[in-house]
C-alpha cells in the first residue's frame, strides 16, 4: 500500500507540477538553495533552481520521519574518474538506511547496455524512485516510457538526456555549456590576442558533459580568428585515455600551445605523456593546460602551476535529488531542472575575471 500510495501521490503531484510550470521546459532561473524544511505550498510558477549550496542534510532525512524506507535505484555512469567516485560516495552517504532509504546502486562501467538493463531491473523490482546518470544522452525514450507506465518517477542526474522531458521528473546537474564557455573566456583573457594552436581531449563519446563543454568552448573559439583547434579526440574521461590521446597528438602535432582536457583524470594522463616527451606545460611551460572538474588533485596541480585553469563541476549533488524525492513524497511541486552552480580556478600568479586564483587556503577549504 505504502509504495502504491507514494507512487500515486508522486504521480498526482507530477501532473500538478507539470501544470504549474507548464511542462518541463521552464527556463532555468536563479533561486536560493532549497529550504531544509518543506517549502510552503508553492502554487506559483516554480522556476528551475540555480543552487548555491547543497541542501542541508536533513533534507535527506525526511523519509525516516514517516517511518517508511524509500527504495531508490541509482544507475551510475561508472567509476571512470575521481569526480565520479566523489559523486557515487555522495549518493551512498545521502541515500543511506539511516536517512530512511534503501539504495540499489549499479555501476554501469560506462556501458550503455548495462545501464539500460539496470533501469529495467529497477522497474521490475518496483523501486519507489529511479535516478539515472546517463552515460550518453541518446537512447532513453523507450525505457523512460516503461518506467512511467510502471508509475515509477525518474530523476535524471549529473548529465542530461535527449528524451521527452515529460518522461522524467527533473534534471539535476551542472551547466556544461557554461563550463566550456568559462574555459574559452579565460583562455581569451589569458592569451590577450596571442595565437593559439589547441588540442582537445574530449570526454566520453555522446555524454552531455562532453557535448556541452565542447559546444561552450567552441562558442568562444569562434570569436577568436587567431585560434586554431588542431584536433579533438575522446579520452573517455580516464587517465589512461588522456595519456593515449596525448601520445597520439604528440606524434601528429609539434606546434600546439594549448591542451584542453575535459576532466582532471585526462589531464593527469596528458601530463604523463608530455613529461615522457620532454614537453613543458603549466604557468612556466610551453603548453597551457585547461582542465575540468576541479577535484582535489586537479586543484593541487593547479596550485602547483601545472594546470593553468581548472573549471569546476560540483559532484556533491545527491542532496538535490533527495530534496526532489522529499517534495514528491510530501506532495509538493518540484522544479523541472536544478542547475548546480560551479566556478573556475587558476594557478597562482594569474588573476582573472572568470576564475579564483588558487591558494593553499582555497584548496584546504574544498569539500571534495
Ligand atoms: C560531469 C560528469 C563528468 C566529469 C567526469 O558532470 O558527468 O563525468 O566531468 C566524469 O570526471 O567522468
Ligand atoms: Zn581573440
GROMACS .gro file of C-alpha atoms and ligand atoms in nm:
model
  381
    1UNK     CA    1   0.000   0.000   0.000
    2UNK     CA    2   0.277   0.244   0.100
    3UNK     CA    3   0.458   0.207  -0.226
    4UNK     CA    4   0.146   0.234  -0.439
    5UNK     CA    5   0.029   0.533  -0.232
    6UNK     CA    6   0.369   0.702  -0.258
    7UNK     CA    7   0.383   0.644  -0.631
    8UNK     CA    8   0.021   0.751  -0.680
    9UNK     CA    9   0.090   1.065  -0.478
   10UNK     CA   10   0.404   1.130  -0.674
   11UNK     CA   11   0.216   1.074  -0.998
   12UNK     CA   12  -0.055   1.317  -0.891
   13UNK     CA   13   0.197   1.580  -0.792
   14UNK     CA   14   0.389   1.534  -1.115
   15UNK     CA   15   0.075   1.630  -1.301
   16UNK     CA   16   0.025   1.926  -1.065
   17UNK     CA   17   0.382   2.048  -1.104
   18UNK     CA   18   0.371   1.995  -1.480
   19UNK     CA   19   0.056   2.207  -1.492
   20UNK     CA   20   0.206   2.462  -1.254
   21UNK     CA   21   0.527   2.506  -1.450
   22UNK     CA   22   0.374   2.445  -1.793
   23UNK     CA   23   0.566   2.128  -1.859
   24UNK     CA   24   0.933   2.069  -1.809
   25UNK     CA   25   1.053   2.346  -2.024
   26UNK     CA   26   1.053   2.613  -1.755
   27UNK     CA   27   1.351   2.834  -1.825
   28UNK     CA   28   1.613   2.795  -1.552
   29UNK     CA   29   1.620   3.092  -1.320
   30UNK     CA   30   1.811   3.189  -1.009
   31UNK     CA   31   1.682   3.076  -0.676
   32UNK     CA   32   1.812   3.014  -0.327
   33UNK     CA   33   1.917   2.673  -0.208
   34UNK     CA   34   1.609   2.466  -0.116
   35UNK     CA   35   1.492   2.523   0.241
   36UNK     CA   36   1.573   2.234   0.477
   37UNK     CA   37   1.205   2.229   0.574
   38UNK     CA   38   0.935   2.165   0.315
   39UNK     CA   39   0.869   2.490   0.137
   40UNK     CA   40   0.523   2.644   0.183
   41UNK     CA   41   0.277   2.510  -0.072
   42UNK     CA   42   0.426   2.689  -0.372
   43UNK     CA   43   0.143   2.717  -0.617
   44UNK     CA   44   0.329   2.992  -0.801
   45UNK     CA   45   0.504   2.901  -1.124
   46UNK     CA   46   0.802   2.705  -0.991
   47UNK     CA   47   1.123   2.804  -1.164
   48UNK     CA   48   1.424   2.586  -1.214
   49UNK     CA   49   1.654   2.647  -0.925
   50UNK     CA   50   2.015   2.753  -0.953
   51UNK     CA   51   2.152   2.611  -0.633
   52UNK     CA   52   2.429   2.777  -0.441
   53UNK     CA   53   2.478   2.518  -0.170
   54UNK     CA   54   2.365   2.158  -0.145
   55UNK     CA   55   2.051   2.142   0.068
   56UNK     CA   56   2.108   2.071   0.439
   57UNK     CA   57   2.148   1.701   0.516
   58UNK     CA   58   1.816   1.698   0.697
   59UNK     CA   59   1.656   1.744   0.355
   60UNK     CA   60   1.765   1.385   0.301
   61UNK     CA   61   1.627   1.270   0.636
   62UNK     CA   62   1.258   1.339   0.583
   63UNK     CA   63   1.158   0.984   0.479
   64UNK     CA   64   1.279   0.835   0.808
   65UNK     CA   65   1.039   1.068   0.987
   66UNK     CA   66   0.748   0.886   0.828
   67UNK     CA   67   0.893   0.555   0.946
   68UNK     CA   68   0.892   0.402   0.596
   69UNK     CA   69   1.204   0.345   0.393
   70UNK     CA   70   1.209   0.467   0.036
   71UNK     CA   71   1.366   0.242  -0.226
   72UNK     CA   72   1.586   0.424  -0.477
   73UNK     CA   73   1.754   0.261  -0.774
   74UNK     CA   74   2.060   0.451  -0.895
   75UNK     CA   75   2.210   0.365  -1.236
   76UNK     CA   76   2.551   0.535  -1.215
   77UNK     CA   77   2.777   0.602  -1.520
   78UNK     CA   78   3.069   0.400  -1.389
   79UNK     CA   79   3.392   0.459  -1.197
   80UNK     CA   80   3.595   0.634  -1.467
   81UNK     CA   81   3.718   0.934  -1.271
   82UNK     CA   82   3.784   1.092  -0.932
   83UNK     CA   83   3.479   1.310  -0.993
   84UNK     CA   84   3.263   1.002  -1.039
   85UNK     CA   85   3.398   0.848  -0.719
   86UNK     CA   86   3.306   1.162  -0.524
   87UNK     CA   87   2.961   1.168  -0.686
   88UNK     CA   88   2.899   0.800  -0.602
   89UNK     CA   89   3.013   0.845  -0.242
   90UNK     CA   90   2.781   1.144  -0.206
   91UNK     CA   91   2.482   0.937  -0.324
   92UNK     CA   92   2.570   0.648  -0.095
   93UNK     CA   93   2.610   0.885   0.202
   94UNK     CA   94   2.285   1.065   0.128
   95UNK     CA   95   2.061   0.771   0.036
   96UNK     CA   96   2.162   0.573   0.344
   97UNK     CA   97   1.947   0.348   0.561
   98UNK     CA   98   1.995   0.592   0.846
   99UNK     CA   99   1.835   0.859   0.629
  100UNK     CA  100   1.540   0.635   0.554
  101UNK     CA  101   1.639   0.497   0.214
  102UNK     CA  102   1.711   0.160   0.063
  103UNK     CA  103   1.960   0.233  -0.219
  104UNK     CA  104   2.014  -0.014  -0.502
  105UNK     CA  105   2.331   0.104  -0.675
  106UNK     CA  106   2.454  -0.016  -1.014
  107UNK     CA  107   2.792   0.092  -1.158
  108UNK     CA  108   2.730   0.062  -1.533
  109UNK     CA  109   3.102   0.076  -1.611
  110UNK     CA  110   3.040   0.321  -1.898
  111UNK     CA  111   2.839   0.052  -2.084
  112UNK     CA  112   2.504   0.173  -2.223
  113UNK     CA  113   2.353  -0.177  -2.238
  114UNK     CA  114   2.440  -0.241  -1.874
  115UNK     CA  115   2.285   0.090  -1.771
  116UNK     CA  116   1.960   0.026  -1.961
  117UNK     CA  117   1.938  -0.323  -1.810
  118UNK     CA  118   1.991  -0.179  -1.462
  119UNK     CA  119   1.699   0.061  -1.511
  120UNK     CA  120   1.475  -0.220  -1.638
  121UNK     CA  121   1.567  -0.427  -1.333
  122UNK     CA  122   1.477  -0.134  -1.107
  123UNK     CA  123   1.137  -0.124  -1.280
  124UNK     CA  124   1.093  -0.499  -1.226
  125UNK     CA  125   1.187  -0.458  -0.859
  126UNK     CA  126   0.923  -0.181  -0.830
  127UNK     CA  127   1.161   0.082  -0.690
  128UNK     CA  128   0.990   0.387  -0.543
  129UNK     CA  129   1.226   0.615  -0.740
  130UNK     CA  130   1.493   0.571  -1.007
  131UNK     CA  131   1.794   0.802  -1.051
  132UNK     CA  132   1.990   0.782  -1.377
  133UNK     CA  133   2.324   0.948  -1.453
  134UNK     CA  134   2.311   0.879  -1.828
  135UNK     CA  135   2.631   0.761  -1.996
  136UNK     CA  136   2.501   0.905  -2.322
  137UNK     CA  137   2.224   1.150  -2.399
  138UNK     CA  138   2.068   0.924  -2.667
  139UNK     CA  139   1.854   0.610  -2.638
  140UNK     CA  140   1.636   0.682  -2.333
  141UNK     CA  141   1.279   0.737  -2.456
  142UNK     CA  142   1.169   0.372  -2.451
  143UNK     CA  143   1.291   0.278  -2.104
  144UNK     CA  144   1.174   0.609  -1.957
  145UNK     CA  145   0.828   0.534  -2.101
  146UNK     CA  146   0.844   0.189  -1.939
  147UNK     CA  147   0.925   0.347  -1.600
  148UNK     CA  148   0.643   0.600  -1.639
  149UNK     CA  149   0.399   0.322  -1.738
  150UNK     CA  150   0.506   0.141  -1.421
  151UNK     CA  151   0.435   0.458  -1.219
  152UNK     CA  152   0.798   0.499  -1.107
  153UNK     CA  153   0.926   0.860  -1.102
  154UNK     CA  154   1.269   0.903  -1.265
  155UNK     CA  155   1.528   1.169  -1.183
  156UNK     CA  156   1.795   1.242  -1.446
  157UNK     CA  157   2.107   1.338  -1.252
  158UNK     CA  158   2.454   1.474  -1.329
  159UNK     CA  159   2.407   1.463  -1.704
  160UNK     CA  160   2.110   1.507  -1.938
  161UNK     CA  161   1.917   1.301  -2.193
  162UNK     CA  162   1.773   1.364  -2.540
  163UNK     CA  163   1.427   1.249  -2.441
  164UNK     CA  164   1.081   1.398  -2.399
  165UNK     CA  165   1.106   1.589  -2.071
  166UNK     CA  166   0.758   1.469  -1.969
  167UNK     CA  167   0.911   1.123  -1.927
  168UNK     CA  168   1.108   1.219  -1.616
  169UNK     CA  169   1.054   1.435  -1.308
  170UNK     CA  170   1.358   1.660  -1.312
  171UNK     CA  171   1.713   1.706  -1.437
  172UNK     CA  172   1.986   1.793  -1.187
  173UNK     CA  173   2.338   1.884  -1.291
  174UNK     CA  174   2.594   2.145  -1.388
  175UNK     CA  175   2.564   2.368  -1.695
  176UNK     CA  176   2.821   2.204  -1.919
  177UNK     CA  177   2.795   2.461  -2.200
  178UNK     CA  178   2.864   2.737  -1.947
  179UNK     CA  179   3.165   2.542  -1.821
  180UNK     CA  180   3.304   2.522  -2.175
  181UNK     CA  181   3.244   2.894  -2.228
  182UNK     CA  182   3.418   2.976  -1.900
  183UNK     CA  183   3.724   2.783  -2.019
  184UNK     CA  184   3.718   2.967  -2.352
  185UNK     CA  185   3.665   3.308  -2.195
  186UNK     CA  186   3.951   3.252  -1.952
  187UNK     CA  187   4.182   3.145  -2.240
  188UNK     CA  188   4.090   3.456  -2.438
  189UNK     CA  189   4.167   3.673  -2.136
  190UNK     CA  190   4.495   3.488  -2.068
  191UNK     CA  191   4.621   3.491  -2.430
  192UNK     CA  192   4.514   3.852  -2.479
  193UNK     CA  193   4.515   3.827  -2.859
  194UNK     CA  194   4.809   3.585  -2.893
  195UNK     CA  195   4.777   3.293  -3.134
  196UNK     CA  196   4.666   2.956  -3.006
  197UNK     CA  197   4.703   2.609  -3.156
  198UNK     CA  198   4.468   2.399  -2.949
  199UNK     CA  199   4.433   2.025  -2.892
  200UNK     CA  200   4.120   1.896  -2.716
  201UNK     CA  201   4.097   1.569  -2.521
  202UNK     CA  202   3.720   1.523  -2.508
  203UNK     CA  203   3.522   1.328  -2.251
  204UNK     CA  204   3.336   1.006  -2.328
  205UNK     CA  205   3.153   0.998  -2.662
  206UNK     CA  206   2.791   1.109  -2.650
  207UNK     CA  207   2.793   1.227  -2.289
  208UNK     CA  208   2.618   1.558  -2.224
  209UNK     CA  209   2.929   1.669  -2.031
  210UNK     CA  210   3.138   1.616  -2.344
  211UNK     CA  211   2.887   1.768  -2.583
  212UNK     CA  212   2.826   2.070  -2.360
  213UNK     CA  213   3.186   2.150  -2.282
  214UNK     CA  214   3.281   2.112  -2.648
  215UNK     CA  215   2.992   2.335  -2.759
  216UNK     CA  216   3.070   2.601  -2.500
  217UNK     CA  217   3.443   2.614  -2.573
  218UNK     CA  218   3.376   2.625  -2.948
  219UNK     CA  219   3.130   2.912  -2.898
  220UNK     CA  220   3.417   3.120  -2.765
  221UNK     CA  221   3.681   2.985  -3.004
  222UNK     CA  222   3.461   3.107  -3.289
  223UNK     CA  223   3.520   3.460  -3.159
  224UNK     CA  224   3.900   3.424  -3.193
  225UNK     CA  225   4.022   3.402  -3.552
  226UNK     CA  226   4.377   3.378  -3.412
  227UNK     CA  227   4.293   3.039  -3.256
  228UNK     CA  228   4.309   2.708  -3.439
  229UNK     CA  229   4.172   2.383  -3.293
  230UNK     CA  230   4.412   2.129  -3.445
  231UNK     CA  231   4.233   1.815  -3.323
  232UNK     CA  232   3.974   1.686  -3.078
  233UNK     CA  233   3.952   1.322  -2.967
  234UNK     CA  234   3.781   1.135  -2.683
  235UNK     CA  235   3.991   1.030  -2.385
  236UNK     CA  236   3.687   0.866  -2.219
  237UNK     CA  237   3.724   1.080  -1.905
  238UNK     CA  238   4.002   0.846  -1.789
  239UNK     CA  239   4.373   0.898  -1.715
  240UNK     CA  240   4.472   0.615  -1.949
  241UNK     CA  241   4.256   0.765  -2.222
  242UNK     CA  242   4.408   1.109  -2.170
  243UNK     CA  243   4.759   0.968  -2.193
  244UNK     CA  244   4.681   0.764  -2.505
  245UNK     CA  245   4.525   1.056  -2.690
  246UNK     CA  246   4.805   1.293  -2.585
  247UNK     CA  247   5.069   1.044  -2.706
  248UNK     CA  248   4.899   1.028  -3.045
  249UNK     CA  249   4.866   1.406  -3.058
  250UNK     CA  250   5.240   1.445  -2.985
  251UNK     CA  251   5.317   1.215  -3.279
  252UNK     CA  252   5.095   1.421  -3.510
  253UNK     CA  253   5.145   1.782  -3.397
  254UNK     CA  254   5.456   1.973  -3.296
  255UNK     CA  255   5.332   2.333  -3.275
  256UNK     CA  256   5.047   2.317  -3.021
  257UNK     CA  257   5.047   2.553  -2.720
  258UNK     CA  258   4.712   2.472  -2.553
  259UNK     CA  259   4.567   2.136  -2.440
  260UNK     CA  260   4.204   2.132  -2.320
  261UNK     CA  261   4.130   1.822  -2.110
  262UNK     CA  262   3.759   1.773  -2.040
  263UNK     CA  263   3.830   1.630  -1.696
  264UNK     CA  264   4.114   1.611  -1.442
  265UNK     CA  265   4.196   1.244  -1.496
  266UNK     CA  266   4.255   1.308  -1.867
  267UNK     CA  267   4.480   1.599  -1.767
  268UNK     CA  268   4.691   1.368  -1.548
  269UNK     CA  269   4.732   1.133  -1.846
  270UNK     CA  270   4.818   1.421  -2.077
  271UNK     CA  271   5.083   1.544  -1.831
  272UNK     CA  272   5.234   1.194  -1.816
  273UNK     CA  273   5.256   1.186  -2.196
  274UNK     CA  274   5.410   1.535  -2.217
  275UNK     CA  275   5.659   1.451  -1.942
  276UNK     CA  276   5.768   1.143  -2.137
  277UNK     CA  277   5.812   1.356  -2.449
  278UNK     CA  278   6.000   1.632  -2.267
  279UNK     CA  279   5.725   1.888  -2.335
  280UNK     CA  280   5.681   2.151  -2.062
  281UNK     CA  281   5.338   2.274  -1.953
  282UNK     CA  282   5.169   2.495  -1.695
  283UNK     CA  283   5.248   2.852  -1.597
  284UNK     CA  284   5.623   2.802  -1.650
  285UNK     CA  285   5.592   2.569  -1.951
  286UNK     CA  286   5.536   2.589  -2.325
  287UNK     CA  287   5.184   2.441  -2.317
  288UNK     CA  288   4.877   2.583  -2.140
  289UNK     CA  289   4.662   2.314  -1.975
  290UNK     CA  290   4.291   2.372  -1.916
  291UNK     CA  291   4.105   2.105  -1.718
  292UNK     CA  292   3.753   2.046  -1.583
  293UNK     CA  293   3.616   1.902  -1.256
  294UNK     CA  294   3.836   2.087  -1.004
  295UNK     CA  295   3.871   1.773  -0.792
  296UNK     CA  296   4.117   1.787  -0.503
  297UNK     CA  297   4.413   1.652  -0.701
  298UNK     CA  298   4.321   1.866  -1.001
  299UNK     CA  299   4.329   2.175  -0.782
  300UNK     CA  300   4.658   2.062  -0.627
  301UNK     CA  301   4.808   2.058  -0.978
  302UNK     CA  302   4.651   2.400  -1.038
  303UNK     CA  303   4.800   2.532  -0.713
  304UNK     CA  304   5.135   2.388  -0.826
  305UNK     CA  305   5.105   2.577  -1.156
  306UNK     CA  306   5.093   2.257  -1.366
  307UNK     CA  307   4.729   2.318  -1.470
  308UNK     CA  308   4.670   2.681  -1.573
  309UNK     CA  309   4.290   2.684  -1.542
  310UNK     CA  310   4.052   2.428  -1.386
  311UNK     CA  311   3.675   2.466  -1.432
  312UNK     CA  312   3.472   2.313  -1.151
  313UNK     CA  313   3.176   2.081  -1.182
  314UNK     CA  314   3.042   2.008  -0.836
  315UNK     CA  315   2.985   1.631  -0.780
  316UNK     CA  316   2.804   1.676  -0.448
  317UNK     CA  317   2.454   1.667  -0.600
  318UNK     CA  318   2.273   1.390  -0.412
  319UNK     CA  319   2.117   1.638  -0.168
  320UNK     CA  320   1.928   1.797  -0.456
  321UNK     CA  321   1.795   1.459  -0.564
  322UNK     CA  322   1.690   1.379  -0.206
  323UNK     CA  323   1.515   1.715  -0.189
  324UNK     CA  324   1.315   1.638  -0.504
  325UNK     CA  325   1.216   1.298  -0.360
  326UNK     CA  326   1.119   1.457  -0.029
  327UNK     CA  327   0.898   1.707  -0.212
  328UNK     CA  328   0.736   1.436  -0.423
  329UNK     CA  329   0.672   1.230  -0.111
  330UNK     CA  330   0.517   1.534   0.057
  331UNK     CA  331   0.305   1.616  -0.246
  332UNK     CA  332   0.487   1.939  -0.318
  333UNK     CA  333   0.558   2.084  -0.663
  334UNK     CA  334   0.914   2.025  -0.790
  335UNK     CA  335   1.139   2.211  -1.029
  336UNK     CA  336   1.188   2.081  -1.383
  337UNK     CA  337   1.560   2.150  -1.365
  338UNK     CA  338   1.819   2.221  -1.096
  339UNK     CA  339   2.144   2.371  -1.220
  340UNK     CA  340   2.426   2.305  -0.975
  341UNK     CA  341   2.646   2.612  -0.990
  342UNK     CA  342   3.022   2.593  -1.017
  343UNK     CA  343   3.320   2.823  -1.053
  344UNK     CA  344   3.672   2.812  -1.202
  345UNK     CA  345   4.023   2.826  -1.056
  346UNK     CA  346   4.356   2.944  -1.197
  347UNK     CA  347   4.718   2.893  -1.098
  348UNK     CA  348   4.891   3.134  -0.859
  349UNK     CA  349   5.020   3.442  -1.037
  350UNK     CA  350   4.718   3.451  -1.268
  351UNK     CA  351   4.435   3.695  -1.195
  352UNK     CA  352   4.110   3.654  -1.389
  353UNK     CA  353   3.759   3.791  -1.402
  354UNK     CA  354   3.643   3.434  -1.472
  355UNK     CA  355   3.824   3.240  -1.202
  356UNK     CA  356   3.954   3.231  -0.846
  357UNK     CA  357   4.334   3.234  -0.803
  358UNK     CA  358   4.442   2.920  -0.619
  359UNK     CA  359   4.594   2.940  -0.273
  360UNK     CA  360   4.654   2.670  -0.010
  361UNK     CA  361   4.357   2.809   0.183
  362UNK     CA  362   4.129   2.765  -0.121
  363UNK     CA  363   4.248   2.406  -0.156
  364UNK     CA  364   4.211   2.332   0.215
  365UNK     CA  365   3.859   2.473   0.210
  366UNK     CA  366   3.730   2.238  -0.062
  367UNK     CA  367   3.462   1.982   0.024
  368UNK     CA  368   3.592   1.718  -0.222
  369LIG     C1  369   3.033   1.598  -1.515
  369LIG     C2  370   3.049   1.446  -1.518
  369LIG     C3  371   3.176   1.409  -1.588
  369LIG     C4  372   3.301   1.459  -1.515
  369LIG     C5  373   3.396   1.347  -1.538
  369LIG     O1  374   2.910   1.632  -1.457
  369LIG     O2  375   2.940   1.386  -1.586
  369LIG     O3  376   3.184   1.267  -1.591
  369LIG     O4  377   3.350   1.579  -1.567
  369LIG     C6  378   3.304   1.228  -1.521
  369LIG     O5  379   3.504   1.341  -1.449
  369LIG     O6  380   3.360   1.115  -1.575
  370LIG    ZN1  381   4.097   3.663  -2.995
   0.00000   0.00000   0.00000
